[in-house]
PDB file of C-alpha atoms (C1' of nucleotides) in Angstrom:
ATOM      1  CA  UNK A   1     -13.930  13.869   8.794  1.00 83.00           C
ATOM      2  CA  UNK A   2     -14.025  14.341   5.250  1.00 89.00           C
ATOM      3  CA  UNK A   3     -13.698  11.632   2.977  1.00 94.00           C
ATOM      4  CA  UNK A   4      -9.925  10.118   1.750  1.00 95.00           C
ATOM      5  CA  UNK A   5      -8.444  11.753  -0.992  1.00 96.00           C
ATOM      6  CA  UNK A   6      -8.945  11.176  -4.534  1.00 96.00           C
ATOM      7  CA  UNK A   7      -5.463  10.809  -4.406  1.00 95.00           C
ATOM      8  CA  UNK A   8      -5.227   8.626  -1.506  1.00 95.00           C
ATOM      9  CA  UNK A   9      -4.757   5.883  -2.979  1.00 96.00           C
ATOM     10  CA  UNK A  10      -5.650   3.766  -6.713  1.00 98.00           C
ATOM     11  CA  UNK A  11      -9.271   2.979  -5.432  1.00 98.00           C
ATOM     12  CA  UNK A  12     -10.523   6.401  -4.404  1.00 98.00           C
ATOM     13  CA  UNK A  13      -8.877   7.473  -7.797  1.00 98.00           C
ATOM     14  CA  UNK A  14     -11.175   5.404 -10.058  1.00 98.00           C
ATOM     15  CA  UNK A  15     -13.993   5.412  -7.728  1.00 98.00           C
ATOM     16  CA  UNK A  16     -15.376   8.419 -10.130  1.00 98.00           C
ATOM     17  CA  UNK A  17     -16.521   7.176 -13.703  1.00 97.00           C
ATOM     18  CA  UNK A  18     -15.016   9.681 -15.979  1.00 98.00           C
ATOM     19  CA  UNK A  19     -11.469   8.774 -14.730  1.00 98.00           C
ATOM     20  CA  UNK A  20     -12.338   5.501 -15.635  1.00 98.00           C
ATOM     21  CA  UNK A  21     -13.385   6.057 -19.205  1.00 98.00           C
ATOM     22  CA  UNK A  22     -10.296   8.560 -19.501  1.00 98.00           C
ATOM     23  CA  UNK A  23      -8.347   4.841 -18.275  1.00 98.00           C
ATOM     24  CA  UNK A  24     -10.607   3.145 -20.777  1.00 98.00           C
ATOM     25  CA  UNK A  25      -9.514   5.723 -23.819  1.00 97.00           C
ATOM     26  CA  UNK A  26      -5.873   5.806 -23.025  1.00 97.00           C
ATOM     27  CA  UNK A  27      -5.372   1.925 -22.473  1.00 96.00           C
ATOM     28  CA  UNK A  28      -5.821   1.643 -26.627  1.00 95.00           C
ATOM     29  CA  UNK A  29      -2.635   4.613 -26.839  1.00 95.00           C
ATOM     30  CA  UNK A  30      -1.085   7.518 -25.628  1.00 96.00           C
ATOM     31  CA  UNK A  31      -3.941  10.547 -25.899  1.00 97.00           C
ATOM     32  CA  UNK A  32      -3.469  14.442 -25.778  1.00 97.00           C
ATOM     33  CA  UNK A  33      -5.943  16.463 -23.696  1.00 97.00           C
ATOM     34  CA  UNK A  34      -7.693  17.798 -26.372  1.00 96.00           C
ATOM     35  CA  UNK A  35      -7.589  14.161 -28.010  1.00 96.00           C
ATOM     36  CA  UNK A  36      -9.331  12.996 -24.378  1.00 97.00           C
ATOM     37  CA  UNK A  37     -11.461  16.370 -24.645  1.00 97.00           C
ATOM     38  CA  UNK A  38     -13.129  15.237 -27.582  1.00 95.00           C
ATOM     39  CA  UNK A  39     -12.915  11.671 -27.706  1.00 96.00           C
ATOM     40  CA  UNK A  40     -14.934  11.888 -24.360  1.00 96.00           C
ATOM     41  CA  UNK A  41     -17.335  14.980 -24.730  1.00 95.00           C
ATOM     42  CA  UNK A  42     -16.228  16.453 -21.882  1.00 96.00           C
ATOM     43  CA  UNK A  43     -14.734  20.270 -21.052  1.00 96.00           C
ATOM     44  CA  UNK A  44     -10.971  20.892 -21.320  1.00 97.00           C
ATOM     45  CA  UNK A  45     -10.615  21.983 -17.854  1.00 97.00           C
ATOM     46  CA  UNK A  46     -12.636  19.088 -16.155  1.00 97.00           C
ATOM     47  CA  UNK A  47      -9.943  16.542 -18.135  1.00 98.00           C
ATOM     48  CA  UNK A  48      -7.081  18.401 -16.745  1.00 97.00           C
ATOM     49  CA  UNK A  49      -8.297  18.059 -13.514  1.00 97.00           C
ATOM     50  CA  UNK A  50      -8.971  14.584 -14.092  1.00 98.00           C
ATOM     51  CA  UNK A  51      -5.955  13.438 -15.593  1.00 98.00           C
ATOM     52  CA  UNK A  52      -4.090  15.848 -12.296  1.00 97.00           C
ATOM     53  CA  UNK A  53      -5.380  13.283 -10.017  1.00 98.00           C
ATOM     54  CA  UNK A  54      -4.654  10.206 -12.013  1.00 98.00           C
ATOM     55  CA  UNK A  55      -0.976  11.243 -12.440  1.00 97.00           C
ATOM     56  CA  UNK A  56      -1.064  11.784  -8.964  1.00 97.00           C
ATOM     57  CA  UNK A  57      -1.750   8.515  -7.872  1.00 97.00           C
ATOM     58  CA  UNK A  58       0.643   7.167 -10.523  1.00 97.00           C
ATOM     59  CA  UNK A  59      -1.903   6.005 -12.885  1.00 97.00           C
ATOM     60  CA  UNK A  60      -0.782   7.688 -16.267  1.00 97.00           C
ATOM     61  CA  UNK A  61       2.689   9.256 -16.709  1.00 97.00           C
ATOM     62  CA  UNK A  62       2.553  12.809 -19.112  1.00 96.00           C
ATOM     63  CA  UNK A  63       5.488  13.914 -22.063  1.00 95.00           C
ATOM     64  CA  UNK A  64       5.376  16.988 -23.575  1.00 94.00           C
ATOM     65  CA  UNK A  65       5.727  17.459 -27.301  1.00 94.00           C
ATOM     66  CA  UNK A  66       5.524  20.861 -28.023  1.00 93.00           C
ATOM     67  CA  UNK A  67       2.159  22.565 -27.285  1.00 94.00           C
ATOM     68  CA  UNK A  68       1.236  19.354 -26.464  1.00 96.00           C
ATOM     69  CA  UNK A  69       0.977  16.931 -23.592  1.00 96.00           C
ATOM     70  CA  UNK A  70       0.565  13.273 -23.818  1.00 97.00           C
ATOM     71  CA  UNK A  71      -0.607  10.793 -21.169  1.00 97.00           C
ATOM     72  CA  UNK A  72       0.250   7.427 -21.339  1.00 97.00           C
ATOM     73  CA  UNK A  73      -1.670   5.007 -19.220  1.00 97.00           C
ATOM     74  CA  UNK A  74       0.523   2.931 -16.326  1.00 95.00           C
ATOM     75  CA  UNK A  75      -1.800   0.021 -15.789  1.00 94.00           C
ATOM     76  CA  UNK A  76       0.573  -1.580 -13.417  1.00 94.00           C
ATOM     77  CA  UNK A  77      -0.746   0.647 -10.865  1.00 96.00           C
ATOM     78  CA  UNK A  78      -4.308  -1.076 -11.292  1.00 97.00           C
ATOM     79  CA  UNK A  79      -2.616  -4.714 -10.221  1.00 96.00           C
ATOM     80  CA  UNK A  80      -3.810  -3.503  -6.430  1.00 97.00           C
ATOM     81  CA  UNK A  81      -7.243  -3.175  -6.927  1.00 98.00           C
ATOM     82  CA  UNK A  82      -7.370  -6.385  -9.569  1.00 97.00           C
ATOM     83  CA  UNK A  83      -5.257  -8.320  -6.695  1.00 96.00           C
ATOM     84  CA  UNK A  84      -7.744  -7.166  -4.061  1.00 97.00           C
ATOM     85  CA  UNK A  85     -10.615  -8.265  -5.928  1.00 97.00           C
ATOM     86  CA  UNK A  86      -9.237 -11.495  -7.545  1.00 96.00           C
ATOM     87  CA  UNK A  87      -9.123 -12.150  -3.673  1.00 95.00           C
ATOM     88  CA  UNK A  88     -12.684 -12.999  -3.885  1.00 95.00           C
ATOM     89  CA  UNK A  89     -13.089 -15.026  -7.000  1.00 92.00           C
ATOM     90  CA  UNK A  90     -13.083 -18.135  -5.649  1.00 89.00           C
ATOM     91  CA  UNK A  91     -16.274 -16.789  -3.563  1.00 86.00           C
ATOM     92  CA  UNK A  92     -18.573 -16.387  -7.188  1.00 83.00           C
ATOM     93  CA  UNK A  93     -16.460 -19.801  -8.535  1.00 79.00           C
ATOM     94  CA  UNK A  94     -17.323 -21.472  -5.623  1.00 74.00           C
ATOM     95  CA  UNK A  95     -21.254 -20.999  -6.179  1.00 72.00           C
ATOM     96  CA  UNK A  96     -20.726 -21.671  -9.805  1.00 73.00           C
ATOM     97  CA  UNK A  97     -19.323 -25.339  -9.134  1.00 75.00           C
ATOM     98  CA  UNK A  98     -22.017 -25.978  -6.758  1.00 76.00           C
ATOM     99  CA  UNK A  99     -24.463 -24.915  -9.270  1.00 77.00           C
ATOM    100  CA  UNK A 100     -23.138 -27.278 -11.385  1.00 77.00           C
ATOM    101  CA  UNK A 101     -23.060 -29.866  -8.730  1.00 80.00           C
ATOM    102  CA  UNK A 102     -26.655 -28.933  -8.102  1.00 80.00           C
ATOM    103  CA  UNK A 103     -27.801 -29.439 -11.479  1.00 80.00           C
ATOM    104  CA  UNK A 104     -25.862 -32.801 -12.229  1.00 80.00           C
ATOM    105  CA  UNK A 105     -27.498 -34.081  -9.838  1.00 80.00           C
ATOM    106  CA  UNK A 106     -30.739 -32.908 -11.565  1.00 79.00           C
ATOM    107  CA  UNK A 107     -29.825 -34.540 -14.740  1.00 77.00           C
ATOM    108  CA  UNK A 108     -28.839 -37.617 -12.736  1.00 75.00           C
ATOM    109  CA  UNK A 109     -31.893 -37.828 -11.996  1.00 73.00           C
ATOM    110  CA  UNK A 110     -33.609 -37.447 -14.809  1.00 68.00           C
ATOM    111  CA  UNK A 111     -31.759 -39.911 -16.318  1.00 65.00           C
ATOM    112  CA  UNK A 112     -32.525 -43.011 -13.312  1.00 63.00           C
ATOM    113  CA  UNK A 113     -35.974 -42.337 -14.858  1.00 63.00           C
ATOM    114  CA  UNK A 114     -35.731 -43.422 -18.022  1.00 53.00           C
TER     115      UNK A 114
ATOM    116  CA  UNK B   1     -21.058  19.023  -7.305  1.00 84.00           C
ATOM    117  CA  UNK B   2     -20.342  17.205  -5.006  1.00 89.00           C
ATOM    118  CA  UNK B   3     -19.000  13.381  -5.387  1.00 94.00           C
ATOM    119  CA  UNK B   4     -20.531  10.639  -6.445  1.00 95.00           C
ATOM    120  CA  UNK B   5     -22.681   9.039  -3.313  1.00 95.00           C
ATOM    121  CA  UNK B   6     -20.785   6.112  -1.913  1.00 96.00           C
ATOM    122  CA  UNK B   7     -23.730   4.411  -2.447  1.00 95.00           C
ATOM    123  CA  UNK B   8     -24.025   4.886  -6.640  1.00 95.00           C
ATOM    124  CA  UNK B   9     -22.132   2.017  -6.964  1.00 96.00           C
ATOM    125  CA  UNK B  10     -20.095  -0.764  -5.881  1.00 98.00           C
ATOM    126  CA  UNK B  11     -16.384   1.025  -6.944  1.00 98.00           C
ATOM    127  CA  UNK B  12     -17.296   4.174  -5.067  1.00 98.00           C
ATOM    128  CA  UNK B  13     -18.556   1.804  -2.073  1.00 98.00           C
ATOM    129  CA  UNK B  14     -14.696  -0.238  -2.059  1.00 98.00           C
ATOM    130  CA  UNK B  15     -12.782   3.245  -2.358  1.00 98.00           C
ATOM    131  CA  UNK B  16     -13.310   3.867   1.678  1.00 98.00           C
ATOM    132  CA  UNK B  17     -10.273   0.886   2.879  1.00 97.00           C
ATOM    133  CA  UNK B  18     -12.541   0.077   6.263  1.00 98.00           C
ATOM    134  CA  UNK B  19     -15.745  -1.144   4.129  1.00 98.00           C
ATOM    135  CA  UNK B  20     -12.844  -2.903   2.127  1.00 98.00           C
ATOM    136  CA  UNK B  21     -11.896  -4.630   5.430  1.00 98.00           C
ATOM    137  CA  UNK B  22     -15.798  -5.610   6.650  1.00 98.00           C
ATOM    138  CA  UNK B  23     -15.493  -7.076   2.876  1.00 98.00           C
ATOM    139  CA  UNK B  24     -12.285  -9.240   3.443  1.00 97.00           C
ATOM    140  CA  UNK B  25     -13.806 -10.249   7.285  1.00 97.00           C
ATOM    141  CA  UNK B  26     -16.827 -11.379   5.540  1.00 97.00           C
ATOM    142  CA  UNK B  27     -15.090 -12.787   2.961  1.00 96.00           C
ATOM    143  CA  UNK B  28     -14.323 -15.720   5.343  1.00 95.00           C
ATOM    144  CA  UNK B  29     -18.246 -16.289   6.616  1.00 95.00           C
ATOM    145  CA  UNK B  30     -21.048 -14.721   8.101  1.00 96.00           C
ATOM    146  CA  UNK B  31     -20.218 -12.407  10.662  1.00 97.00           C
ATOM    147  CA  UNK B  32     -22.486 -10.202  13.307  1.00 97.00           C
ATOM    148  CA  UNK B  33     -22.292  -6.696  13.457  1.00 97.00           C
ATOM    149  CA  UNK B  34     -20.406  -6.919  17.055  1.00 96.00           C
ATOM    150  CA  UNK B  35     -17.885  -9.509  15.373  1.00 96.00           C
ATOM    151  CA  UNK B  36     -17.133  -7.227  13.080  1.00 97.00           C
ATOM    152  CA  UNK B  37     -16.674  -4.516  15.338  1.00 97.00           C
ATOM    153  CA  UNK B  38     -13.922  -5.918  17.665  1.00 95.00           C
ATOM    154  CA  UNK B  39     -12.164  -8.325  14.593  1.00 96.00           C
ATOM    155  CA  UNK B  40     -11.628  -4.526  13.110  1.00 96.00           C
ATOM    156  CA  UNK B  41     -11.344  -2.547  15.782  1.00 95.00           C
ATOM    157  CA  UNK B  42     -13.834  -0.409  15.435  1.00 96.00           C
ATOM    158  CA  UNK B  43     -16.261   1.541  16.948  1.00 96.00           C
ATOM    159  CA  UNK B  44     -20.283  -0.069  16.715  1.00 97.00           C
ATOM    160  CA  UNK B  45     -22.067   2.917  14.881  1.00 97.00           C
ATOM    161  CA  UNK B  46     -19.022   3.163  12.718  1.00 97.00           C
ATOM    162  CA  UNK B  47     -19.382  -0.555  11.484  1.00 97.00           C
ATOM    163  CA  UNK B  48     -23.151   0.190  10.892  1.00 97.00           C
ATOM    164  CA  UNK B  49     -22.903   2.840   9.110  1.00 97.00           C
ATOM    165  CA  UNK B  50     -20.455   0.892   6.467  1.00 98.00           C
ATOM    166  CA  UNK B  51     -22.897  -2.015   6.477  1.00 98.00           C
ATOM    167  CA  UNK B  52     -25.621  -0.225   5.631  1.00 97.00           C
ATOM    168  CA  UNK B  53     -23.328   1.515   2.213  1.00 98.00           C
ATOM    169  CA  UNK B  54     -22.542  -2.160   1.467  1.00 98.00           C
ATOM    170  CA  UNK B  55     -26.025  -2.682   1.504  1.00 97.00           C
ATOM    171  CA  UNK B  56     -27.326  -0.607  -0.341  1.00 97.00           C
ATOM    172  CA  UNK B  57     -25.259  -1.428  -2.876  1.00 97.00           C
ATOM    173  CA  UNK B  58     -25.505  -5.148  -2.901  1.00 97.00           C
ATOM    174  CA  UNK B  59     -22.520  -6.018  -1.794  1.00 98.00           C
ATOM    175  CA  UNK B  60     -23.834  -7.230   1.537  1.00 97.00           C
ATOM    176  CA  UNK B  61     -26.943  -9.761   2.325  1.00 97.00           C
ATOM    177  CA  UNK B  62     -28.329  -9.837   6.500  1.00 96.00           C
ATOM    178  CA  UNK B  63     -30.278 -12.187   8.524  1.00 95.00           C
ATOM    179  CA  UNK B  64     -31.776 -11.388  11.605  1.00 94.00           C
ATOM    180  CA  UNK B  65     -30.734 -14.325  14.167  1.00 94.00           C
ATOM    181  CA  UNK B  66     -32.436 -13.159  17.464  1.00 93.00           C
ATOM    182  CA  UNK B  67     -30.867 -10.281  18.689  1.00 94.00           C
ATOM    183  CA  UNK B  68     -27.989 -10.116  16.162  1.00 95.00           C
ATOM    184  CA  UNK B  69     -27.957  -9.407  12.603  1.00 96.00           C
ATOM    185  CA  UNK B  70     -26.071 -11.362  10.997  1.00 97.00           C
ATOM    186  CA  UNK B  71     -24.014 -10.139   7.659  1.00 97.00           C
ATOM    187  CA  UNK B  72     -23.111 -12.164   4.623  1.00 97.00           C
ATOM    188  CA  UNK B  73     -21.160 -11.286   1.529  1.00 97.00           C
ATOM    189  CA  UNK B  74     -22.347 -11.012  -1.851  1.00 95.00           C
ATOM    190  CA  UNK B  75     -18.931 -11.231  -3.746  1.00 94.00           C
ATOM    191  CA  UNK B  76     -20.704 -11.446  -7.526  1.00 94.00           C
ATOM    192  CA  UNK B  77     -21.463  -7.853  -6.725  1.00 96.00           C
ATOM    193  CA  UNK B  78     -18.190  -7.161  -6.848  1.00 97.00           C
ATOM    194  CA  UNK B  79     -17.632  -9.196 -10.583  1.00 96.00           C
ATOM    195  CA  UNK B  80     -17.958  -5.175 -12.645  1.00 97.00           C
ATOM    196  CA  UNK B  81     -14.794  -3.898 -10.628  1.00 98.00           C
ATOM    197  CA  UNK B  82     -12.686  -7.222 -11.861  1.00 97.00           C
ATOM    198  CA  UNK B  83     -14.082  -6.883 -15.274  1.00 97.00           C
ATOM    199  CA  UNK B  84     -12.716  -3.622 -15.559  1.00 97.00           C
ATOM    200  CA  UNK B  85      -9.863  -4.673 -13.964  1.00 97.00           C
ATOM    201  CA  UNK B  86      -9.027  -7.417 -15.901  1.00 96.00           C
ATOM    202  CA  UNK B  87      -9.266  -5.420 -19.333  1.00 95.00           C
ATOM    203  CA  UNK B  88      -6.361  -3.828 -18.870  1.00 96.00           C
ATOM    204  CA  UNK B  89      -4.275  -7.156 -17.426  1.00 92.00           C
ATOM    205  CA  UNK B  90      -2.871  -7.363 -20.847  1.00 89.00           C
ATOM    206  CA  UNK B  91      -1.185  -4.309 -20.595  1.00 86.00           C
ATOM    207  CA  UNK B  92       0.895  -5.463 -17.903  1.00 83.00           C
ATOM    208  CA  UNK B  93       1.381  -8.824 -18.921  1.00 79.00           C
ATOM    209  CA  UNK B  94       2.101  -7.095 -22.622  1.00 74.00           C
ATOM    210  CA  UNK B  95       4.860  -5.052 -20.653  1.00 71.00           C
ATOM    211  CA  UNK B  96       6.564  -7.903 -19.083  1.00 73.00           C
ATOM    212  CA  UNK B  97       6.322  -9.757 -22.010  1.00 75.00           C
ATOM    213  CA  UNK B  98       8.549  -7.514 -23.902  1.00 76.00           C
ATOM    214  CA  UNK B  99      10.748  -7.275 -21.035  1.00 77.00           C
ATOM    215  CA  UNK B 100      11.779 -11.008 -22.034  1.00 77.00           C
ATOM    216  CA  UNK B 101      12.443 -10.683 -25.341  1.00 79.00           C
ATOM    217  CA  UNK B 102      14.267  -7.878 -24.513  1.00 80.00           C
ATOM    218  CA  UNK B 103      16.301 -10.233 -22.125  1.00 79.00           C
ATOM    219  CA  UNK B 104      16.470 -12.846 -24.160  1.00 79.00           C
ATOM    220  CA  UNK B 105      17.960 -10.631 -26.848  1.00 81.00           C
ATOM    221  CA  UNK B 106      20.379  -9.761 -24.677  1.00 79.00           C
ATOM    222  CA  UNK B 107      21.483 -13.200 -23.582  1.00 78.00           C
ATOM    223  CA  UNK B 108      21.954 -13.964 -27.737  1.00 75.00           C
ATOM    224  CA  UNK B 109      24.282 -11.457 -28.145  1.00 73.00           C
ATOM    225  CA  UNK B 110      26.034 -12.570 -25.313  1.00 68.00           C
ATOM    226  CA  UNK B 111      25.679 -16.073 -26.390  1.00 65.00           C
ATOM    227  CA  UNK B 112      27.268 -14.947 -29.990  1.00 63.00           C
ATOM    228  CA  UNK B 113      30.449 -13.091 -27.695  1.00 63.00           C
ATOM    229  CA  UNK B 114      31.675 -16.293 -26.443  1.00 53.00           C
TER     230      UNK B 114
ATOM    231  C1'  DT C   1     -42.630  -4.563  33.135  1.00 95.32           C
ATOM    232  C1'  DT C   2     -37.839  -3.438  33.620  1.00 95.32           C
ATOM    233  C1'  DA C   3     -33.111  -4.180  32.575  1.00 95.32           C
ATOM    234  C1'  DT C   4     -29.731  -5.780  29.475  1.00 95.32           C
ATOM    235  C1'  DT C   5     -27.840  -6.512  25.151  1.00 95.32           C
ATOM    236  C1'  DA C   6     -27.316  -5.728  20.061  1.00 95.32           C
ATOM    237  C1'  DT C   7     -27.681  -2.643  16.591  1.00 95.32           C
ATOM    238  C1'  DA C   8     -29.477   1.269  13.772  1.00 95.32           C
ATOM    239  C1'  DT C   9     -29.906   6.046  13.346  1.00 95.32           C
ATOM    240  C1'  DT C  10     -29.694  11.121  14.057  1.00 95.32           C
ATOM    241  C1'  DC C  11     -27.317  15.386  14.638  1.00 95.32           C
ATOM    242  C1'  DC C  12     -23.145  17.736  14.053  1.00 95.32           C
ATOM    243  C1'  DC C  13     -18.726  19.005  12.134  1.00 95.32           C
ATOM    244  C1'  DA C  14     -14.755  19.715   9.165  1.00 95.32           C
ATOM    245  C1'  DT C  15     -13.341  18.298   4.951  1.00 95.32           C
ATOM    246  C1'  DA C  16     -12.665  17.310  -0.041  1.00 95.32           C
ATOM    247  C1'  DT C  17     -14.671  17.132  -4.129  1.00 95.32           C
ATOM    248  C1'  DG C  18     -16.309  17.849  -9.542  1.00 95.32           C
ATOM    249  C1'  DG C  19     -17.904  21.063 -12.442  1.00 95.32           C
ATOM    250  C1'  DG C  20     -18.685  25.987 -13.814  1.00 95.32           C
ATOM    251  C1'  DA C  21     -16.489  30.195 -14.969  1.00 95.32           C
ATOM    252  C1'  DA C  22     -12.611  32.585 -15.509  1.00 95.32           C
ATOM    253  C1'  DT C  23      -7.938  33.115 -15.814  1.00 95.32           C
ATOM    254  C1'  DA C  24      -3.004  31.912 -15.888  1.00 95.32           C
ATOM    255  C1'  DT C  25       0.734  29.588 -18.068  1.00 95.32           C
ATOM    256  C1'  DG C  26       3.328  27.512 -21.769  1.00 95.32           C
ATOM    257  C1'  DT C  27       4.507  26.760 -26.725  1.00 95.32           C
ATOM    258  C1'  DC C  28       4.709  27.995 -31.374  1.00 95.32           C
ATOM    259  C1'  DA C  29       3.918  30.737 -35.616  1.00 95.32           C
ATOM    260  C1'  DA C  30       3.695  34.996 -38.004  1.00 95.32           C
TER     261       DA C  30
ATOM    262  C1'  DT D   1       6.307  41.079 -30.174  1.00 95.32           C
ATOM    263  C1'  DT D   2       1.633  39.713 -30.769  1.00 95.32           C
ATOM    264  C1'  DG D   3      -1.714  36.348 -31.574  1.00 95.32           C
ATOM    265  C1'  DA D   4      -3.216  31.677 -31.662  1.00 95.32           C
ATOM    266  C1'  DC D   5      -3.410  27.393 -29.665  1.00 95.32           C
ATOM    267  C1'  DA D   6      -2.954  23.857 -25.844  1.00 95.32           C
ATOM    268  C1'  DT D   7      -3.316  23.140 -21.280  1.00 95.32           C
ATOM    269  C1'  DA D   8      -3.031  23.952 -16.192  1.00 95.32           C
ATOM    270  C1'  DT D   9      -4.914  26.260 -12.400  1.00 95.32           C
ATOM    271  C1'  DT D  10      -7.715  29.248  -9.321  1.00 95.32           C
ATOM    272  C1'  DC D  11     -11.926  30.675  -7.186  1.00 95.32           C
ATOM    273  C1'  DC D  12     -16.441  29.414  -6.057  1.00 95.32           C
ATOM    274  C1'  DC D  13     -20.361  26.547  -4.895  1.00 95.32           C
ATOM    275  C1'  DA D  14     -23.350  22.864  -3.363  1.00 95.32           C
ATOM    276  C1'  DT D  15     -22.914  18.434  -1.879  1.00 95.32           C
ATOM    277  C1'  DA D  16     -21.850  14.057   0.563  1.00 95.32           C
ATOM    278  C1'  DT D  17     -19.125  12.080   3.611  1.00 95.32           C
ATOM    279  C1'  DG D  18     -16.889   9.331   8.069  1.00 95.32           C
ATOM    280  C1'  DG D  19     -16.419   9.664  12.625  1.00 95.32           C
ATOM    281  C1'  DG D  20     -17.809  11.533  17.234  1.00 95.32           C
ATOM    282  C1'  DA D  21     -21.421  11.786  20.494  1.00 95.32           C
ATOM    283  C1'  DA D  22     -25.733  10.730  21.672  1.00 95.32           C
ATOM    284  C1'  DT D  23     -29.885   8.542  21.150  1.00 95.32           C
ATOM    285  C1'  DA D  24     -33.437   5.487  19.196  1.00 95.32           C
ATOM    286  C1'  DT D  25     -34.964   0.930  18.123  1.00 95.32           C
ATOM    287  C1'  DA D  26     -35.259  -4.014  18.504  1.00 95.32           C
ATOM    288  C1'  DA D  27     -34.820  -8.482  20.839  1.00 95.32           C
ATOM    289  C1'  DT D  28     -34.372 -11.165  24.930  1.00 95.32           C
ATOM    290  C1'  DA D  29     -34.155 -12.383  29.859  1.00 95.32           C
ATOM    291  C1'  DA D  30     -35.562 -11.846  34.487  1.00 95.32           C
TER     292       DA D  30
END
DNA sequence: TTATTATATTCCCATATGGGAATATGTCAA
DNA sequence: TTGACATATTCCCATATGGGAATATAATAA
């Protein structure tokens, strides 16, 4: 059994890092493919295949303007992943506040002796 | 080329949905490896083998408690995905903020009608 | 020591990449 | 129509799965 798609689903999409900094680039403005190409060092046909998957999974929508095309970014389509993982923020605030708690106390402490 | 190991880091570790499940379980406390296996419905080796990924990435901590090992979640190791995450919440929030002015540009002409 | 229980690991398989290399397709200008 | 430019797509390759099936390893009880 081979792995999910790419396209499966918003989280295998952005699982590979140069979709993310193609995310990154086009969440400051609508980009062409060469503007992508460049902006990122990487090879025309690697972007194309990049941006095929992203559109795919509904992460950037594409116009055409003559010879060019232009990919806007939909960052709605992130809210799943940022829902998923907000999920588990109160699990890293939690320790915070009893870190806090923890040293409090400490200070407390110090304090009683002087 | 093949992908990216599931193990190089903690987004490519999330994209499979079952390791995203362990993650929720755990989420709520310590679990074993055979608590795991029948809260999820899964198979034993299958639940190992997504332990050990989580591992290896950090996203998982384990105790040895007699015969059972006991799993714990590390949800700070998850803190880069929201990051990214988050950068782009203004997008959306940018979005349905315009969607209100829009409305409530609407509702003045309407307003000026009567 | 043997049997039971809990879990990790190995071997195997079919599958889907991501990039390289090359080419096809689409648009526009001359 | 041809050539230039922008981009999508195909073919190929080596690689890493995730689950199935089986087995190995570890811990405990009898």
């Amino acid at each position: 059994m081979a792995r999910l798609a790419t396209t499966t689903d918003v989280f295998n999409a952005v699982a590979e890092p140069q979709r993310r900094e193609i995310l990154d680039l086009l969440a400051r403005g609508e980009r062409s493919v060469n503007e992508i190409t460049t902006s990122l060092g990487l090879k025309q046909p690697q972007v194309s295949k990049h941006l095929r998957v992203l559109s795919e999974v509904g992460l950037v929508t594409v116009r055409k303007d003559g010879k060019q095309r232009l990919y806007r970014l939909r960052g709605e389509t992130l809210k799943p992943i940022h829902e998923w993982v907000s999920s588990f923020e109160h699990i890293w605030n939690e320790r915070l506040d009893r870190l806090e708690q923890y040293l409090n106390q400490l200070q407390n402490k110090e304090n009683e002796h002087e």
